[in-house]
Short mmCIF file of C-alpha atoms in Angstrom, two decimals:
data_model
loop_
_atom_site.label_atom_id
_atom_site.label_comp_id
_atom_site.label_asym_id
_atom_site.label_seq_id
_atom_site.Cartn_x
_atom_site.Cartn_y
_atom_site.Cartn_z
CA GLU Z 160 -0.06 0.04 0.10
CA THR Z 161 1.13 3.74 -0.79
CA GLY Z 162 -0.03 6.74 -0.01
CA VAL Z 163 -3.06 6.98 1.76
CA THR Z 164 -5.58 4.69 2.13
CA GLN Z 165 -9.58 4.88 3.29
CA THR Z 166 -11.78 2.34 3.85
CA PRO Z 167 -14.53 1.80 3.41
CA ARG Z 168 -15.23 3.61 0.14
CA HIS Z 169 -18.79 3.88 0.19
CA LEU Z 170 -21.10 3.70 3.44
CA VAL Z 171 -24.80 3.74 3.73
CA MET Z 172 -26.18 4.42 7.08
CA GLY Z 173 -29.60 4.69 8.83
CA MET Z 174 -29.42 7.92 11.23
CA THR Z 175 -29.35 5.35 14.51
CA ASN Z 176 -26.45 3.50 13.24
CA LYS Z 177 -22.70 3.45 14.67
CA LYS Z 178 -19.90 3.03 12.12
CA SER Z 179 -16.52 4.08 11.84
CA LEU Z 180 -14.12 5.43 9.14
CA LYS Z 181 -10.58 4.14 8.76
CA CYS Z 182 -7.55 5.90 7.36
CA GLU Z 183 -3.82 4.59 7.18
CA GLN Z 184 -0.66 6.88 5.70
CA HIS Z 185 2.13 5.23 4.71
CA LEU Z 186 4.13 8.30 3.74
CA GLY Z 187 6.06 9.00 7.01
CA HIS Z 188 3.97 11.59 8.29
CA ASN Z 189 3.24 12.98 11.65
CA ALA Z 190 0.04 14.45 11.15
CA MET Z 191 -2.97 13.57 9.91
CA TYR Z 192 -6.68 15.49 9.31
CA TRP Z 193 -10.39 14.67 8.82
CA TYR Z 194 -12.08 16.72 6.14
CA LYS Z 195 -15.74 17.16 5.11
CA GLN Z 196 -16.82 17.91 1.39
CA SER Z 197 -20.06 18.61 0.53
CA ALA Z 198 -21.36 19.75 -2.62
CA LYS Z 199 -20.80 23.79 -3.38
CA LYS Z 200 -18.92 24.05 -0.18
CA PRO Z 201 -15.48 24.16 0.44
CA LEU Z 202 -13.24 21.75 1.89
CA GLU Z 203 -13.93 21.92 5.79
CA LEU Z 204 -11.44 20.94 8.28
CA MET Z 205 -12.83 18.85 10.91
CA PHE Z 206 -9.97 17.61 13.00
CA VAL Z 207 -6.34 17.78 13.26
CA TYR Z 208 -3.80 15.26 15.08
CA SER Z 209 -0.31 15.96 15.01
CA LEU Z 210 2.19 13.33 16.81
CA GLU Z 211 -1.32 11.61 17.96
CA GLU Z 212 -2.44 14.32 19.93
CA ARG Z 213 -5.55 16.38 18.97
CA VAL Z 214 -4.84 19.69 17.97
CA GLU Z 215 -7.45 21.03 16.12
CA ASN Z 216 -11.19 20.44 16.51
CA ASN Z 217 -13.41 22.92 13.97
CA SER Z 218 -16.78 22.77 16.39
CA VAL Z 219 -17.43 19.84 14.81
CA PRO Z 220 -20.67 17.79 16.40
CA SER Z 221 -20.11 15.41 19.30
CA ARG Z 222 -21.72 13.04 16.77
CA PHE Z 223 -18.39 12.63 15.30
CA SER Z 224 -15.41 11.51 17.28
CA PRO Z 225 -12.07 11.04 16.02
CA GLU Z 226 -9.43 8.67 17.17
CA CYS Z 227 -5.41 8.30 16.74
CA PRO Z 228 -4.03 5.34 18.16
CA ASN Z 229 -1.10 6.18 16.24
CA SER Z 230 0.87 8.52 13.66
CA SER Z 231 -0.09 6.48 11.17
CA HIS Z 232 -3.88 5.33 11.45
CA LEU Z 233 -6.84 7.82 12.15
CA PHE Z 234 -10.57 6.59 12.57
CA LEU Z 235 -13.65 8.83 12.89
CA HIS Z 236 -16.20 7.11 14.64
CA LEU Z 237 -20.24 7.99 14.08
CA HIS Z 238 -23.26 7.88 15.60
CA THR Z 239 -26.78 9.39 15.53
CA LEU Z 240 -25.79 11.37 12.21
CA GLN Z 241 -28.58 13.46 10.24
CA PRO Z 242 -29.24 13.04 6.66
CA GLU Z 243 -27.21 16.47 6.39
CA ASP Z 244 -24.05 14.90 7.02
CA SER Z 245 -23.97 13.04 3.68
CA ALA Z 246 -21.06 14.13 1.99
CA LEU Z 247 -17.51 12.74 0.98
CA TYR Z 248 -14.90 12.37 4.06
CA LEU Z 249 -11.28 12.93 3.19
CA CYS Z 250 -8.40 11.76 5.36
CA ALA Z 251 -5.13 13.57 4.68
CA SER Z 252 -1.65 13.31 6.10
CA SER Z 253 1.36 15.70 6.25
CA GLN Z 254 4.82 16.26 8.21
CA ASP Z 255 4.22 18.38 11.02
CA PRO Z 256 3.26 22.01 9.81
CA TYR Z 257 5.42 23.41 12.57
CA GLY Z 258 8.66 21.04 11.97
CA THR Z 259 11.21 21.00 8.46
CA GLY Z 260 9.07 19.26 6.23
CA GLY Z 261 6.59 21.36 4.90
CA THR Z 262 2.89 21.42 5.05
CA GLU Z 263 1.83 19.71 1.96
CA GLN Z 264 -1.05 17.67 2.66
CA TYR Z 265 -2.24 14.37 0.83
CA PHE Z 266 -5.41 13.30 0.84
CA GLY Z 267 -6.74 9.85 0.62
CA PRO Z 268 -9.39 8.43 -1.62
CA GLY Z 269 -12.26 9.38 0.56
CA THR Z 270 -15.46 7.71 2.09
CA ARG Z 271 -18.71 8.56 0.46
CA LEU Z 272 -20.99 8.62 3.37
CA THR Z 273 -25.22 8.50 2.88
CA VAL Z 274 -26.97 8.85 5.86
CA THR Z 275 -30.43 7.69 5.20
CA GLN A 31 -11.30 35.63 9.01
CA LYS A 32 -8.98 33.88 6.42
CA GLU A 33 -10.68 33.30 3.11
CA VAL A 34 -9.51 32.07 -0.31
CA GLU A 35 -11.73 33.10 -3.09
CA GLN A 36 -11.97 31.45 -6.67
CA ASN A 37 -14.14 31.86 -9.46
CA SER A 38 -16.26 28.90 -9.53
CA GLY A 39 -16.51 29.05 -13.47
CA PRO A 40 -16.88 26.61 -15.47
CA LEU A 41 -13.87 28.05 -17.21
CA SER A 42 -13.55 26.42 -20.89
CA VAL A 43 -10.52 26.63 -22.92
CA PRO A 44 -9.85 24.61 -26.19
CA GLU A 45 -7.32 21.81 -26.58
CA GLY A 46 -3.91 23.62 -26.77
CA ALA A 47 -4.62 26.94 -25.14
CA ILE A 48 -3.54 28.16 -22.03
CA ALA A 49 -5.68 27.67 -18.92
CA SER A 50 -5.39 30.38 -16.72
CA LEU A 51 -6.95 30.11 -12.90
CA ASN A 52 -6.86 32.85 -10.10
CA CYS A 53 -7.03 32.81 -6.25
CA THR A 54 -7.57 35.54 -3.98
CA TYR A 55 -6.77 35.44 -0.59
CA SER A 56 -7.89 37.85 2.17
CA ASP A 57 -5.03 37.62 5.07
CA ARG A 58 -1.50 38.44 4.66
CA VAL A 59 -0.43 35.98 7.35
CA SER A 60 -0.45 33.09 4.82
CA GLN A 61 3.09 32.12 3.48
CA SER A 62 2.29 29.01 1.47
CA PHE A 63 -0.24 28.35 -1.49
CA PHE A 64 -1.08 24.95 -2.79
CA TRP A 65 -3.30 24.00 -5.67
CA TYR A 66 -5.18 20.84 -5.97
CA ARG A 67 -6.86 18.58 -8.91
CA GLN A 68 -10.01 17.25 -8.39
CA TYR A 69 -11.51 14.90 -10.87
CA SER A 70 -15.35 14.48 -10.45
CA GLY A 71 -16.01 11.39 -8.00
CA LYS A 72 -12.29 11.69 -6.48
CA SER A 73 -10.24 12.90 -3.89
CA PRO A 74 -7.91 16.24 -4.23
CA GLU A 75 -4.55 15.80 -5.96
CA LEU A 76 -1.68 17.85 -4.88
CA ILE A 77 0.15 19.35 -8.51
CA MET A 78 1.88 22.51 -7.05
CA SER A 79 2.93 24.45 -4.10
CA ILE A 80 4.48 27.74 -4.14
CA TYR A 81 5.87 29.33 -1.15
CA SER A 82 7.74 32.76 -2.16
CA ASN A 83 6.66 35.49 -4.66
CA GLY A 84 7.45 34.81 -8.23
CA ASP A 85 6.98 31.93 -11.03
CA LYS A 86 7.60 28.07 -10.07
CA GLU A 87 7.15 25.93 -13.04
CA ASP A 88 6.47 22.24 -13.07
CA GLY A 89 6.39 20.70 -16.65
CA ARG A 90 3.16 22.33 -18.18
CA PHE A 91 2.01 23.82 -14.85
CA THR A 92 3.33 27.59 -13.67
CA ALA A 93 2.32 28.80 -10.13
CA GLN A 94 2.50 32.17 -9.71
CA LEU A 95 2.59 33.85 -6.26
CA ASN A 96 1.84 37.86 -5.65
CA LYS A 97 1.89 38.66 -1.89
CA ALA A 98 1.35 42.34 -2.35
CA SER A 99 -1.21 41.89 -4.02
CA GLN A 100 -2.97 38.97 -2.40
CA TYR A 101 -3.20 36.83 -5.33
CA VAL A 102 -1.89 33.30 -6.60
CA SER A 103 -2.34 31.87 -9.98
CA LEU A 104 -2.27 28.41 -12.10
CA LEU A 105 -1.17 28.27 -15.75
CA ILE A 106 -2.04 25.09 -17.83
CA ARG A 107 -0.01 25.43 -20.86
CA ASP A 108 -1.11 23.14 -24.01
CA SER A 109 -4.31 22.09 -21.91
CA GLN A 110 -5.41 18.65 -22.52
CA PRO A 111 -8.89 17.27 -22.08
CA SER A 112 -7.47 15.26 -19.30
CA ASP A 113 -7.02 18.48 -17.53
CA SER A 114 -10.80 18.80 -17.26
CA ALA A 115 -11.29 18.75 -13.63
CA THR A 116 -11.72 21.08 -10.61
CA TYR A 117 -8.85 23.01 -9.23
CA LEU A 118 -8.69 23.74 -5.83
CA CYS A 119 -6.39 26.54 -4.48
CA ALA A 120 -5.83 26.47 -0.62
CA GLY A 121 -3.47 29.08 1.56
CA ASP A 122 -1.56 27.68 4.60
CA TYR A 123 -2.34 29.40 7.80
CA SER A 124 -0.11 26.76 9.87
CA GLY A 125 2.32 29.71 10.54
CA ALA A 126 -0.29 31.89 12.58
CA GLY A 127 -0.40 29.07 15.44
CA SER A 128 -2.90 26.78 13.48
CA TYR A 129 -2.68 23.95 11.13
CA GLN A 130 -5.28 24.53 8.74
CA LEU A 131 -5.08 24.70 5.31
CA THR A 132 -8.11 27.50 4.24
CA PHE A 133 -9.27 26.23 0.74
CA GLY A 134 -11.25 27.91 -1.84
CA LYS A 135 -14.56 26.43 -3.11
CA GLY A 136 -12.65 25.36 -6.49
CA THR A 137 -12.67 26.55 -10.43
CA LYS A 138 -14.35 24.01 -12.64
CA LEU A 139 -12.25 23.68 -15.93
CA SER A 140 -13.13 21.94 -19.07
CA VAL A 141 -10.82 21.60 -22.17
CA ILE A 142 -12.64 20.99 -25.27
CA PRO A 143 -11.07 18.78 -27.92
#
């Protein structure tokens, strides 16, 4: 595996379900991100982890719960979602932006989530 | 408020022409800018990064940054139908104590054969 991978690629869930999205990066980076992309809106940053610590949380509803067990893996736990949460969820990784490795972010293929 | 503005398009150019994509930003703090290409139904792919004033060339792509005027542009020479995609401009505000890339809404480019 190379780059950033995400599973599942597609997910349909009911509003009462609990599911998790998984992201894995094979780039040796130490920062990981969750973004939400909805139609006709800019990419929205949800969470940032650097060296496995959450450093940014952009006022995301508590029905989204991130987890970063190590620098290569990132999860997004979902529960009691709403139909308006249907979107493309993207994971990205980068070197620590405060380090010397630059701040280019590399995206995974995304999970297309539909909430019914 | 940090914002990145792009014309949503669509921008249509004939095959072989130069496509010019523009982006303006509202905050002088950003030090770096990135251009991403996103095909329909796919995730963004980084194609260019630029950190200092002036031009940066990579193959058919040239990124231009003018910090005094707060704009960044992407030129695509010899445009091909395979360049048809949405191009996202992003400003890096990490230097301001945040890890955030602020994205524009994207410009949809169509290259007509």
